[in-house]
PDB file of C-alpha atoms in Angstrom:
ATOM      1  CA  UNK A   4     132.855  29.959  91.511  1.00 39.00           C
ATOM      2  CA  UNK A   5     130.840  28.141  89.257  1.00 43.00           C
ATOM      3  CA  UNK A   6     132.494  25.938  86.252  1.00 49.00           C
ATOM      4  CA  UNK A   7     132.297  26.996  82.630  1.00 54.00           C
ATOM      5  CA  UNK A   8     129.772  24.583  80.704  1.00 57.00           C
ATOM      6  CA  UNK A   9     131.205  22.903  78.077  1.00 63.00           C
ATOM      7  CA  UNK A  10     130.629  23.470  74.607  1.00 74.00           C
ATOM      8  CA  UNK A  11     128.972  20.647  72.751  1.00 80.00           C
ATOM      9  CA  UNK A  12     129.793  19.573  70.188  1.00 84.00           C
ATOM     10  CA  UNK A  13     127.765  19.078  66.982  1.00 86.00           C
ATOM     11  CA  UNK A  14     129.771  16.205  65.385  1.00 90.00           C
ATOM     12  CA  UNK A  15     130.352  14.811  68.251  1.00 92.00           C
ATOM     13  CA  UNK A  16     133.757  14.734  68.519  1.00 95.00           C
ATOM     14  CA  UNK A  17     135.914  16.421  71.072  1.00 94.00           C
ATOM     15  CA  UNK A  18     139.716  16.235  71.197  1.00 94.00           C
ATOM     16  CA  UNK A  19     140.085  15.469  74.890  1.00 93.00           C
ATOM     17  CA  UNK A  20     143.254  16.489  77.034  1.00 91.00           C
ATOM     18  CA  UNK A  21     143.572  14.973  80.672  1.00 90.00           C
ATOM     19  CA  UNK A  22     146.613  16.725  82.872  1.00 85.00           C
ATOM     20  CA  UNK A  23     148.290  15.632  85.578  1.00 82.00           C
ATOM     21  CA  UNK A  24     147.187  17.997  88.522  1.00 75.00           C
ATOM     22  CA  UNK A  25     150.247  20.815  89.497  1.00 64.00           C
ATOM     23  CA  UNK A  26     150.815  19.397  85.709  1.00 64.00           C
ATOM     24  CA  UNK A  27     153.226  16.361  87.660  1.00 73.00           C
ATOM     25  CA  UNK A  28     153.520  13.626  85.749  1.00 79.00           C
ATOM     26  CA  UNK A  29     150.774  10.991  85.465  1.00 86.00           C
ATOM     27  CA  UNK A  30     152.698   8.801  84.259  1.00 91.00           C
ATOM     28  CA  UNK A  31     155.873   7.192  85.662  1.00 88.00           C
ATOM     29  CA  UNK A  32     156.805   4.207  84.024  1.00 92.00           C
ATOM     30  CA  UNK A  33     155.909   2.160  80.569  1.00 95.00           C
ATOM     31  CA  UNK A  34     153.413  -0.074  83.264  1.00 96.00           C
ATOM     32  CA  UNK A  35     151.625   2.963  84.307  1.00 95.00           C
ATOM     33  CA  UNK A  36     150.595   3.745  80.125  1.00 96.00           C
ATOM     34  CA  UNK A  37     149.766  -0.008  80.567  1.00 96.00           C
ATOM     35  CA  UNK A  38     147.397  -0.067  82.872  1.00 96.00           C
ATOM     36  CA  UNK A  39     146.104   3.598  81.916  1.00 96.00           C
ATOM     37  CA  UNK A  40     145.646   1.657  77.969  1.00 96.00           C
ATOM     38  CA  UNK A  41     143.963  -1.607  79.279  1.00 96.00           C
ATOM     39  CA  UNK A  42     141.671   0.792  81.685  1.00 95.00           C
ATOM     40  CA  UNK A  43     140.510   2.674  78.858  1.00 96.00           C
ATOM     41  CA  UNK A  44     140.146  -0.357  76.580  1.00 95.00           C
ATOM     42  CA  UNK A  45     137.511  -1.597  79.072  1.00 95.00           C
ATOM     43  CA  UNK A  46     136.043   1.354  79.481  1.00 95.00           C
ATOM     44  CA  UNK A  47     135.619   1.467  75.704  1.00 94.00           C
ATOM     45  CA  UNK A  48     133.883  -2.103  75.848  1.00 93.00           C
ATOM     46  CA  UNK A  49     131.208  -0.630  78.847  1.00 92.00           C
ATOM     47  CA  UNK A  50     130.587   2.567  77.332  1.00 92.00           C
ATOM     48  CA  UNK A  51     131.163   2.418  73.558  1.00 90.00           C
ATOM     49  CA  UNK A  52     132.850   5.632  71.728  1.00 94.00           C
ATOM     50  CA  UNK A  53     135.095   6.085  68.773  1.00 96.00           C
ATOM     51  CA  UNK A  54     138.696   6.785  69.261  1.00 97.00           C
ATOM     52  CA  UNK A  55     139.993   8.195  66.621  1.00 97.00           C
ATOM     53  CA  UNK A  56     143.923   9.376  67.995  1.00 97.00           C
ATOM     54  CA  UNK A  57     145.268   9.338  71.607  1.00 97.00           C
ATOM     55  CA  UNK A  58     148.723   9.613  72.553  1.00 96.00           C
ATOM     56  CA  UNK A  59     150.130   8.854  76.502  1.00 96.00           C
ATOM     57  CA  UNK A  60     152.520  11.818  77.174  1.00 91.00           C
ATOM     58  CA  UNK A  61     154.258  11.973  80.692  1.00 88.00           C
ATOM     59  CA  UNK A  62     152.306  14.558  81.841  1.00 84.00           C
ATOM     60  CA  UNK A  63     148.966  14.660  80.201  1.00 88.00           C
ATOM     61  CA  UNK A  64     146.616  12.712  77.813  1.00 93.00           C
ATOM     62  CA  UNK A  65     145.106  13.083  74.543  1.00 95.00           C
ATOM     63  CA  UNK A  66     142.807  11.401  73.302  1.00 96.00           C
ATOM     64  CA  UNK A  67     140.193  12.445  69.604  1.00 97.00           C
ATOM     65  CA  UNK A  68     136.571  11.170  70.238  1.00 96.00           C
ATOM     66  CA  UNK A  69     133.634  10.382  69.299  1.00 96.00           C
ATOM     67  CA  UNK A  70     130.740   9.925  71.145  1.00 93.00           C
ATOM     68  CA  UNK A  71     127.886   7.158  69.976  1.00 92.00           C
ATOM     69  CA  UNK A  72     124.577   7.601  71.757  1.00 84.00           C
ATOM     70  CA  UNK A  73     126.741   7.829  75.739  1.00 87.00           C
ATOM     71  CA  UNK A  74     127.922  10.919  76.512  1.00 89.00           C
ATOM     72  CA  UNK A  75     132.122  11.399  77.240  1.00 89.00           C
ATOM     73  CA  UNK A  76     131.715  12.691  80.910  1.00 90.00           C
ATOM     74  CA  UNK A  77     130.180   9.022  81.662  1.00 90.00           C
ATOM     75  CA  UNK A  78     133.625   8.022  79.800  1.00 92.00           C
ATOM     76  CA  UNK A  79     135.473   9.770  82.317  1.00 91.00           C
ATOM     77  CA  UNK A  80     133.850   9.387  85.025  1.00 90.00           C
ATOM     78  CA  UNK A  81     134.583   5.283  85.211  1.00 91.00           C
ATOM     79  CA  UNK A  82     138.350   6.082  83.667  1.00 93.00           C
ATOM     80  CA  UNK A  83     140.287   8.607  85.767  1.00 91.00           C
ATOM     81  CA  UNK A  84     138.961   7.849  89.565  1.00 91.00           C
ATOM     82  CA  UNK A  85     139.256   4.199  88.963  1.00 91.00           C
ATOM     83  CA  UNK A  86     143.563   4.770  87.153  1.00 93.00           C
ATOM     84  CA  UNK A  87     143.778   6.959  89.585  1.00 91.00           C
ATOM     85  CA  UNK A  88     142.797   4.746  92.127  1.00 92.00           C
ATOM     86  CA  UNK A  89     145.605   1.979  91.024  1.00 93.00           C
ATOM     87  CA  UNK A  90     147.491   4.764  90.691  1.00 92.00           C
ATOM     88  CA  UNK A  91     147.918   5.695  94.111  1.00 91.00           C
ATOM     89  CA  UNK A  92     147.947   2.327  95.599  1.00 92.00           C
ATOM     90  CA  UNK A  93     150.888   1.235  93.264  1.00 94.00           C
ATOM     91  CA  UNK A  94     153.223   3.994  93.680  1.00 90.00           C
ATOM     92  CA  UNK A  95     152.051   4.622  96.958  1.00 90.00           C
ATOM     93  CA  UNK A  96     150.674   8.191  97.259  1.00 86.00           C
ATOM     94  CA  UNK A  97     147.505   9.750  97.991  1.00 83.00           C
ATOM     95  CA  UNK A  98     145.755  12.217  96.827  1.00 81.00           C
ATOM     96  CA  UNK A  99     144.445  13.976  93.220  1.00 84.00           C
ATOM     97  CA  UNK A 100     146.173  12.872  90.048  1.00 86.00           C
ATOM     98  CA  UNK A 101     144.047  14.655  87.565  1.00 83.00           C
ATOM     99  CA  UNK A 102     143.924  18.500  87.429  1.00 70.00           C
ATOM    100  CA  UNK A 103     140.540  19.162  88.004  1.00 63.00           C
ATOM    101  CA  UNK A 104     137.843  17.759  85.234  1.00 71.00           C
ATOM    102  CA  UNK A 105     139.396  16.860  82.053  1.00 81.00           C
ATOM    103  CA  UNK A 106     138.942  19.105  78.975  1.00 86.00           C
ATOM    104  CA  UNK A 107     137.425  19.446  76.034  1.00 88.00           C
ATOM    105  CA  UNK A 108     136.994  21.305  72.722  1.00 89.00           C
ATOM    106  CA  UNK A 109     134.608  20.854  69.784  1.00 91.00           C
ATOM    107  CA  UNK A 110     135.865  19.405  67.287  1.00 92.00           C
ATOM    108  CA  UNK A 111     133.804  20.331  63.053  1.00 90.00           C
ATOM    109  CA  UNK A 112     134.566  19.066  60.456  1.00 91.00           C
ATOM    110  CA  UNK A 113     136.658  17.252  57.947  1.00 92.00           C
ATOM    111  CA  UNK A 114     140.007  19.313  57.939  1.00 89.00           C
ATOM    112  CA  UNK A 115     139.500  19.685  61.564  1.00 90.00           C
ATOM    113  CA  UNK A 116     139.217  15.565  62.735  1.00 94.00           C
ATOM    114  CA  UNK A 117     142.433  15.228  60.314  1.00 94.00           C
ATOM    115  CA  UNK A 118     144.731  18.103  61.997  1.00 92.00           C
ATOM    116  CA  UNK A 119     143.462  17.041  65.396  1.00 93.00           C
ATOM    117  CA  UNK A 120     144.672  13.507  65.110  1.00 95.00           C
ATOM    118  CA  UNK A 121     148.380  15.453  63.375  1.00 94.00           C
ATOM    119  CA  UNK A 122     148.281  17.480  66.562  1.00 92.00           C
ATOM    120  CA  UNK A 123     147.908  14.231  68.674  1.00 94.00           C
ATOM    121  CA  UNK A 124     150.104  12.456  67.114  1.00 95.00           C
ATOM    122  CA  UNK A 125     152.860  14.749  66.862  1.00 92.00           C
ATOM    123  CA  UNK A 126     153.400  14.886  70.176  1.00 90.00           C
ATOM    124  CA  UNK A 127     156.194  13.331  71.131  1.00 91.00           C
ATOM    125  CA  UNK A 128     157.907  14.839  68.182  1.00 89.00           C
ATOM    126  CA  UNK A 129     157.116  18.445  68.942  1.00 83.00           C
ATOM    127  CA  UNK A 130     158.660  17.794  72.640  1.00 81.00           C
ATOM    128  CA  UNK A 131     161.497  16.470  71.395  1.00 83.00           C
ATOM    129  CA  UNK A 132     161.212  12.744  72.500  1.00 86.00           C
ATOM    130  CA  UNK A 133     161.588  11.482  68.952  1.00 90.00           C
ATOM    131  CA  UNK A 134     162.027  12.194  65.056  1.00 88.00           C
ATOM    132  CA  UNK A 135     159.551  10.675  64.256  1.00 92.00           C
ATOM    133  CA  UNK A 136     155.487   9.970  65.065  1.00 93.00           C
ATOM    134  CA  UNK A 137     156.130   6.491  63.833  1.00 93.00           C
ATOM    135  CA  UNK A 138     159.354   6.150  66.764  1.00 94.00           C
ATOM    136  CA  UNK A 139     156.823   6.781  69.918  1.00 95.00           C
ATOM    137  CA  UNK A 140     155.290   3.299  71.428  1.00 94.00           C
ATOM    138  CA  UNK A 141     152.404   5.486  73.402  1.00 96.00           C
ATOM    139  CA  UNK A 142     149.634   7.089  70.691  1.00 96.00           C
ATOM    140  CA  UNK A 143     147.659   5.617  68.301  1.00 97.00           C
ATOM    141  CA  UNK A 144     150.050   6.524  65.086  1.00 96.00           C
ATOM    142  CA  UNK A 145     151.512   2.261  64.823  1.00 94.00           C
ATOM    143  CA  UNK A 146     147.793   1.135  64.563  1.00 94.00           C
ATOM    144  CA  UNK A 147     147.152   3.284  61.666  1.00 96.00           C
ATOM    145  CA  UNK A 148     149.454   1.175  59.598  1.00 93.00           C
ATOM    146  CA  UNK A 149     149.466  -2.142  61.880  1.00 87.00           C
ATOM    147  CA  UNK A 150     145.887  -1.857  62.621  1.00 76.00           C
ATOM    148  CA  UNK A 151     144.402  -1.950  66.463  1.00 73.00           C
ATOM    149  CA  UNK A 152     140.646  -2.896  67.450  1.00 79.00           C
ATOM    150  CA  UNK A 153     140.863   0.017  70.410  1.00 89.00           C
ATOM    151  CA  UNK A 154     141.427   2.888  67.354  1.00 95.00           C
ATOM    152  CA  UNK A 155     138.908   3.360  65.068  1.00 95.00           C
ATOM    153  CA  UNK A 156     141.133   3.732  61.879  1.00 95.00           C
ATOM    154  CA  UNK A 157     138.756   4.225  59.211  1.00 95.00           C
ATOM    155  CA  UNK A 158     137.220   7.220  58.883  1.00 95.00           C
ATOM    156  CA  UNK A 159     140.575   8.736  58.906  1.00 96.00           C
ATOM    157  CA  UNK A 160     142.480   6.852  56.319  1.00 96.00           C
ATOM    158  CA  UNK A 161     139.388   6.501  53.690  1.00 95.00           C
ATOM    159  CA  UNK A 162     140.046  11.249  54.033  1.00 95.00           C
ATOM    160  CA  UNK A 163     143.535  10.054  53.386  1.00 95.00           C
ATOM    161  CA  UNK A 164     143.139   7.924  50.533  1.00 94.00           C
ATOM    162  CA  UNK A 165     144.726   5.145  52.632  1.00 94.00           C
ATOM    163  CA  UNK A 166     147.689   4.152  54.584  1.00 94.00           C
ATOM    164  CA  UNK A 167     150.612   6.031  52.229  1.00 95.00           C
ATOM    165  CA  UNK A 168     147.865   9.039  52.343  1.00 95.00           C
ATOM    166  CA  UNK A 169     148.449   9.304  56.558  1.00 96.00           C
ATOM    167  CA  UNK A 170     151.859   9.065  56.584  1.00 95.00           C
ATOM    168  CA  UNK A 171     152.295  11.947  54.157  1.00 93.00           C
ATOM    169  CA  UNK A 172     149.685  13.523  55.728  1.00 93.00           C
ATOM    170  CA  UNK A 173     151.796  13.171  59.733  1.00 92.00           C
ATOM    171  CA  UNK A 174     154.823  14.257  57.898  1.00 88.00           C
ATOM    172  CA  UNK A 175     153.608  17.391  56.696  1.00 82.00           C
ATOM    173  CA  UNK A 176     153.967  20.308  58.908  1.00 71.00           C
ATOM    174  CA  UNK A 177     150.770  21.452  60.980  1.00 65.00           C
ATOM    175  CA  UNK A 178     148.586  24.566  59.744  1.00 57.00           C
ATOM    176  CA  UNK A 179     146.438  25.293  63.037  1.00 58.00           C
ATOM    177  CA  UNK A 180     148.014  26.366  66.565  1.00 61.00           C
ATOM    178  CA  UNK A 181     145.971  23.804  69.342  1.00 69.00           C
ATOM    179  CA  UNK A 182     145.346  25.244  72.708  1.00 62.00           C
ATOM    180  CA  UNK A 183     146.746  22.680  75.705  1.00 62.00           C
ATOM    181  CA  UNK A 184     144.163  25.023  77.978  1.00 58.00           C
ATOM    182  CA  UNK A 185     146.596  25.987  80.089  1.00 51.00           C
ATOM    183  CA  UNK A 186     146.713  29.566  77.955  1.00 44.00           C
ATOM    184  CA  UNK A 187     149.606  28.152  75.490  1.00 44.00           C
ATOM    185  CA  UNK A 188     149.510  26.656  72.100  1.00 50.00           C
ATOM    186  CA  UNK A 189     150.938  24.461  70.168  1.00 59.00           C
ATOM    187  CA  UNK A 190     152.349  26.841  66.955  1.00 68.00           C
ATOM    188  CA  UNK A 191     152.591  25.969  63.472  1.00 68.00           C
ATOM    189  CA  UNK A 192     155.998  26.033  61.682  1.00 70.00           C
ATOM    190  CA  UNK A 193     155.419  28.591  59.037  1.00 73.00           C
ATOM    191  CA  UNK A 194     154.127  31.124  61.689  1.00 76.00           C
ATOM    192  CA  UNK A 195     157.567  30.026  63.970  1.00 79.00           C
ATOM    193  CA  UNK A 196     159.442  30.758  60.331  1.00 80.00           C
ATOM    194  CA  UNK A 197     157.386  34.289  60.646  1.00 80.00           C
ATOM    195  CA  UNK A 198     158.660  35.160  64.072  1.00 79.00           C
ATOM    196  CA  UNK A 199     162.121  33.547  63.327  1.00 79.00           C
ATOM    197  CA  UNK A 200     162.690  36.267  59.589  1.00 79.00           C
ATOM    198  CA  UNK A 201     161.376  38.555  61.946  1.00 78.00           C
ATOM    199  CA  UNK A 202     164.633  37.898  65.137  1.00 73.00           C
ATOM    200  CA  UNK A 203     167.216  36.979  62.486  1.00 73.00           C
ATOM    201  CA  UNK A 204     165.952  39.899  59.377  1.00 71.00           C
ATOM    202  CA  UNK A 205     169.464  40.520  59.111  1.00 66.00           C
ATOM    203  CA  UNK A 206     170.671  36.847  57.770  1.00 62.00           C
ATOM    204  CA  UNK A 207     169.498  34.691  56.231  1.00 63.00           C
ATOM    205  CA  UNK A 208     168.414  32.013  58.183  1.00 61.00           C
ATOM    206  CA  UNK A 209     170.431  28.901  56.635  1.00 61.00           C
ATOM    207  CA  UNK A 210     173.365  31.322  57.583  1.00 67.00           C
ATOM    208  CA  UNK A 211     172.779  30.579  61.500  1.00 73.00           C
ATOM    209  CA  UNK A 212     174.795  27.539  62.372  1.00 71.00           C
ATOM    210  CA  UNK A 213     177.787  29.978  61.285  1.00 74.00           C
ATOM    211  CA  UNK A 214     177.599  33.059  63.508  1.00 79.00           C
ATOM    212  CA  UNK A 215     178.998  33.647  66.286  1.00 83.00           C
ATOM    213  CA  UNK A 216     178.364  31.172  69.154  1.00 86.00           C
ATOM    214  CA  UNK A 217     177.137  34.164  71.389  1.00 87.00           C
ATOM    215  CA  UNK A 218     174.956  36.037  69.130  1.00 84.00           C
ATOM    216  CA  UNK A 219     173.463  32.105  67.910  1.00 84.00           C
ATOM    217  CA  UNK A 220     172.554  31.782  71.164  1.00 87.00           C
ATOM    218  CA  UNK A 221     170.864  35.024  71.946  1.00 86.00           C
ATOM    219  CA  UNK A 222     168.792  34.331  69.021  1.00 83.00           C
ATOM    220  CA  UNK A 223     168.040  30.842  70.140  1.00 85.00           C
ATOM    221  CA  UNK A 224     166.978  31.806  73.304  1.00 85.00           C
ATOM    222  CA  UNK A 225     164.792  34.330  71.391  1.00 85.00           C
ATOM    223  CA  UNK A 226     163.119  31.974  69.067  1.00 84.00           C
ATOM    224  CA  UNK A 227     162.188  29.344  72.470  1.00 81.00           C
ATOM    225  CA  UNK A 228     160.700  32.725  73.706  1.00 81.00           C
ATOM    226  CA  UNK A 229     157.418  32.533  71.165  1.00 81.00           C
ATOM    227  CA  UNK A 230     154.964  30.254  72.560  1.00 72.00           C
ATOM    228  CA  UNK A 231     153.624  28.285  71.394  1.00 68.00           C
ATOM    229  CA  UNK A 232     157.307  26.941  69.921  1.00 75.00           C
ATOM    230  CA  UNK A 233     159.314  23.788  71.141  1.00 72.00           C
ATOM    231  CA  UNK A 234     163.254  22.536  71.059  1.00 72.00           C
ATOM    232  CA  UNK A 235     162.715  19.925  67.959  1.00 68.00           C
ATOM    233  CA  UNK A 236     161.114  23.020  65.818  1.00 73.00           C
ATOM    234  CA  UNK A 237     163.688  25.277  66.585  1.00 79.00           C
ATOM    235  CA  UNK A 238     166.005  22.245  65.515  1.00 77.00           C
ATOM    236  CA  UNK A 239     164.654  21.555  62.091  1.00 73.00           C
ATOM    237  CA  UNK A 240     163.578  25.183  61.360  1.00 78.00           C
ATOM    238  CA  UNK A 241     167.042  26.951  61.446  1.00 79.00           C
ATOM    239  CA  UNK A 242     169.440  23.461  60.798  1.00 79.00           C
ATOM    240  CA  UNK A 243     170.705  22.953  63.669  1.00 82.00           C
ATOM    241  CA  UNK A 244     170.962  19.973  66.067  1.00 80.00           C
ATOM    242  CA  UNK A 245     168.313  19.259  68.793  1.00 71.00           C
ATOM    243  CA  UNK A 246     171.496  18.756  71.197  1.00 76.00           C
ATOM    244  CA  UNK A 247     172.790  21.619  70.507  1.00 84.00           C
ATOM    245  CA  UNK A 248     169.092  23.871  70.767  1.00 82.00           C
ATOM    246  CA  UNK A 249     168.156  22.219  73.644  1.00 77.00           C
ATOM    247  CA  UNK A 250     172.068  23.019  75.186  1.00 84.00           C
ATOM    248  CA  UNK A 251     171.383  26.471  75.058  1.00 86.00           C
ATOM    249  CA  UNK A 252     167.718  26.951  75.935  1.00 77.00           C
ATOM    250  CA  UNK A 253     168.393  25.065  79.517  1.00 66.00           C
TER     251      UNK A 253
END
């Protein structure tokens, strides 16, 4: 079957996802993430592009990139094979590391650029790894606060009025859903709340922690089935602790 042609971005900006084959881990340790970061820096020096955001999760990578004269396919034709060779040699493995070719979507307009940056920085929060985006080491969030030559922070900072505006915006609930290119989207807090209100129509949402355990658990499991919902979102919106939500939906 022929591959579907990529959508060309009029702005030259793309949100890119690199996922491990069969959804397996791309990174087994912080050393792996450090090596990937080094290779990303090297490729950026070889094929210059603007990098507005990045996040390295264990099973995938998301990047917010703008082409500056070199097509992004050349960037990834250097980055991913070289890292895969290093990874296989280091971990004594063979086979394909990344699932298919990289996935990308055009990012058009300032609002979508900002939303994309927020989505990427909040991946660890929405996955339940940390409470705040600034706590996660392997994203570009810290570069916006402390400076980092790899990340081109000025366009985003200028739109948000500086670092304080950036922090406020990153803390806001997401407004738009983002596809992971495999049929799953990350749902916004407001949309998930509407689902919760339907599921939990008999009670006030703030009373969920006070209902009997069996009813509470049934409600939480129903909410978790909403496509794109995360355990961290459910905890924040219902007032339950993350550990309680996790124990229910496991």
